[in-house]
Short mmCIF file of C-alpha atoms in Angstrom, two decimals:
data_model
loop_
_atom_site.label_atom_id
_atom_site.label_comp_id
_atom_site.label_asym_id
_atom_site.label_seq_id
_atom_site.Cartn_x
_atom_site.Cartn_y
_atom_site.Cartn_z
CA ALA A 1 2.57 18.16 18.08
CA ASN A 2 0.52 14.95 17.95
CA HIS A 3 3.61 12.76 17.65
CA ALA A 4 6.21 14.54 19.75
CA ASN A 5 7.80 11.28 20.95
CA GLU A 6 8.18 9.76 17.49
CA VAL A 7 11.38 9.86 15.49
CA GLY A 8 10.99 11.23 11.99
CA HIS A 9 13.08 12.31 9.07
CA ILE A 10 12.66 15.15 6.61
CA PHE A 11 14.14 14.48 3.21
CA PHE A 12 15.34 17.54 1.31
CA ASN A 13 16.93 15.64 -1.54
CA PRO A 14 14.53 13.16 -3.11
CA PRO A 15 15.91 10.30 -5.19
CA SER A 16 17.74 11.43 -8.32
CA PHE A 17 16.13 8.80 -10.54
CA GLN A 18 12.70 9.20 -12.09
CA VAL A 19 9.76 8.00 -10.04
CA PRO A 20 7.07 6.52 -12.29
CA LEU A 21 3.61 7.87 -11.42
CA PHE A 22 0.30 8.40 -13.13
CA ALA A 23 -1.32 11.75 -12.35
CA ASN A 24 -4.07 11.43 -9.74
CA LYS A 25 -3.31 7.78 -8.98
CA ALA A 26 -2.68 6.59 -5.47
CA ILE A 27 -0.32 3.78 -6.39
CA ILE A 28 2.92 3.90 -8.34
CA GLU A 29 2.76 2.31 -11.76
CA SER A 30 4.85 2.41 -14.91
CA GLN A 31 4.64 5.55 -17.02
CA ASN A 32 6.48 6.82 -20.05
CA GLY A 33 7.42 10.48 -19.93
CA THR A 34 7.66 12.88 -17.03
CA SER A 35 5.41 15.33 -15.25
CA SER A 36 6.16 18.79 -13.95
CA LEU A 37 3.55 18.48 -11.19
CA PRO A 38 4.79 18.52 -7.59
CA THR A 39 4.91 14.93 -6.36
CA TYR A 40 4.56 13.75 -2.79
CA MET A 41 6.02 10.30 -2.26
CA VAL A 42 4.34 8.72 0.75
CA PHE A 43 6.07 5.65 2.19
CA THR A 44 3.63 4.15 4.63
CA ASN A 45 1.62 1.16 5.66
CA LEU A 46 -2.11 0.99 5.95
CA THR A 47 -2.30 0.19 9.65
CA CYS A 48 -0.06 2.56 11.60
CA ASN A 49 -1.75 5.29 13.69
CA SER A 50 0.29 8.14 12.27
CA CYS A 51 -0.24 6.82 8.74
CA GLY A 52 -4.00 6.85 9.21
CA GLU A 53 -3.92 10.45 10.39
CA LEU A 54 -1.72 11.35 7.43
CA ALA A 55 -4.20 9.66 5.07
CA ASP A 56 -6.93 12.08 6.14
CA HIS A 57 -4.72 15.07 5.35
CA LEU A 58 -3.42 13.66 2.08
CA ASP A 59 -6.94 12.91 0.91
CA GLU A 60 -7.93 16.52 1.63
CA LEU A 61 -4.91 17.78 -0.34
CA ARG A 62 -5.67 15.39 -3.18
CA LYS A 63 -9.22 16.71 -3.47
CA LEU A 64 -8.25 20.36 -3.00
CA TYR A 65 -5.40 20.29 -5.53
CA LYS A 66 -6.81 17.79 -8.03
CA ASN A 67 -4.75 17.81 -11.24
CA LYS A 68 -2.19 20.13 -9.58
CA ILE A 69 -0.22 17.63 -7.46
CA ARG A 70 0.56 13.93 -7.56
CA ILE A 71 0.63 11.61 -4.58
CA GLY A 72 2.67 8.45 -4.94
CA PHE A 73 1.75 5.83 -2.35
CA VAL A 74 4.43 3.25 -1.55
CA ASN A 75 3.73 0.36 0.82
CA ASN A 76 6.43 0.11 3.47
CA PHE A 77 6.18 -2.58 6.15
CA SER A 78 8.11 -5.58 7.42
CA ASP A 79 8.17 -8.77 5.37
CA ASN A 80 6.58 -10.88 8.09
CA ASP A 81 3.49 -8.67 8.46
CA TRP A 82 0.81 -10.71 6.68
CA ARG A 83 -1.98 -8.32 7.72
CA ASN A 84 -0.33 -5.38 6.03
CA GLN A 85 0.48 -7.56 3.03
CA LEU A 86 -3.19 -8.47 2.56
CA ALA A 87 -4.37 -4.90 3.17
CA ALA A 88 -1.82 -3.59 0.65
CA GLU A 89 -2.91 -6.09 -1.99
CA ALA A 90 -6.55 -5.15 -1.34
CA SER A 91 -5.70 -1.46 -1.73
CA PHE A 92 -4.24 -2.12 -5.18
CA CYS A 93 -7.42 -3.98 -6.20
CA LEU A 94 -9.56 -1.09 -4.98
CA ASN A 95 -7.41 1.56 -6.65
CA LEU A 96 -7.87 -0.32 -9.91
CA GLN A 97 -11.57 0.55 -9.73
CA SER A 98 -11.56 3.91 -7.92
CA HIS A 99 -9.00 6.23 -6.36
CA ASP A 100 -11.65 7.44 -3.92
CA ALA A 101 -12.22 3.82 -2.84
CA PHE A 102 -8.47 3.46 -2.16
CA TRP A 103 -8.43 6.49 0.14
CA ASP A 104 -11.70 5.47 1.84
CA PHE A 105 -10.22 1.99 2.46
CA PHE A 106 -6.95 3.43 3.79
CA LYS A 107 -8.72 5.65 6.31
CA LYS A 108 -11.05 2.86 7.50
CA ILE A 109 -8.33 0.18 7.75
CA ALA A 110 -6.08 2.50 9.76
CA LYS A 111 -8.85 2.77 12.36
CA THR A 112 -9.47 -1.00 12.60
CA LYS A 113 -5.86 -2.14 12.58
CA ASP A 114 -5.98 -3.92 15.94
CA ASN A 115 -8.69 -6.29 14.71
CA LEU A 116 -7.42 -6.70 11.16
CA THR A 117 -8.28 -10.04 9.58
CA GLU A 118 -8.86 -11.21 6.04
CA ALA A 119 -12.61 -10.99 6.68
CA SER A 120 -12.37 -7.40 8.00
CA ILE A 121 -10.26 -6.39 5.00
CA MET A 122 -12.89 -7.81 2.65
CA ALA A 123 -15.75 -6.19 4.58
CA THR A 124 -13.98 -2.83 4.55
CA ALA A 125 -13.34 -3.13 0.82
CA LYS A 126 -17.03 -3.91 0.27
CA SER A 127 -17.98 -0.77 2.22
CA THR A 128 -16.14 1.43 -0.30
CA GLY A 129 -18.85 0.86 -2.89
CA VAL A 130 -16.73 -0.73 -5.63
CA ASN A 131 -17.84 -3.69 -7.72
CA TYR A 132 -17.26 -6.32 -5.05
CA ASP A 133 -17.12 -9.27 -7.44
CA ASN A 134 -14.29 -7.61 -9.39
CA PHE A 135 -12.52 -6.72 -6.16
CA ASN A 136 -12.92 -10.23 -4.76
CA LYS A 137 -11.52 -11.85 -7.91
CA CYS A 138 -8.49 -9.53 -7.84
CA PHE A 139 -7.91 -9.98 -4.11
CA VAL A 140 -8.38 -13.76 -3.86
CA THR A 141 -6.01 -14.43 -6.78
CA GLN A 142 -3.42 -12.08 -5.21
CA THR A 143 -3.14 -10.16 -8.47
CA TYR A 144 -0.93 -7.48 -6.92
CA LYS A 145 1.24 -9.52 -4.56
CA LYS A 146 4.37 -8.99 -6.69
CA ASP A 147 3.64 -5.25 -7.00
CA VAL A 148 3.35 -4.86 -3.23
CA ASN A 149 6.66 -6.72 -2.79
CA LYS A 150 8.29 -4.44 -5.38
CA GLN A 151 7.11 -1.40 -3.43
CA LYS A 152 8.55 -2.77 -0.18
CA LYS A 153 11.88 -3.39 -1.92
CA TYR A 154 11.80 0.11 -3.43
CA ALA A 155 11.38 1.65 0.03
CA LEU A 156 14.14 -0.56 1.43
CA ASP A 157 16.49 0.37 -1.44
CA LEU A 158 15.90 4.07 -0.69
CA GLY A 159 16.71 3.49 2.98
CA ILE A 160 13.22 4.34 4.21
CA LYS A 161 12.95 2.87 7.69
CA ILE A 162 9.92 4.47 9.30
CA SER A 163 6.32 4.95 8.31
CA PRO A 164 5.08 7.39 7.40
CA THR A 165 7.86 9.08 5.49
CA VAL A 166 7.00 11.77 2.97
CA ILE A 167 9.37 13.01 0.30
#
């Protein structure tokens, strides 16, 4: 009802290959083995309006069904969007320290997207309560730049064209 004019897709057949996830992690990483937990793959970017609204609901589900579902977050935005690139890299650095910090960051960044700068990303990250020195070292050295690019390619390879898309 909130997005009646937006085009969306519902996917009934998720990818047939295994999607590597750690239970209770916000970001896809390598994992050996499989899980029988229901998994929600969320292809999104940190700055779209609909994505920010979705983040609130996903965070509620994550807390309500802790250890009963998995949420795989996949960054999906255009290659020339440097703001989303920096925000995505920052989100990886935050998730490294705290999953709650990741979700807090996501919800705050989605609300400040029009004024998004490197300084606002860093200030928002600091507001999540993580060890800022550790975050800053990770962010400034672009520790997760390649991982963010891999996620964008993954979404592209699956044919995901709009954000948010949930499988």
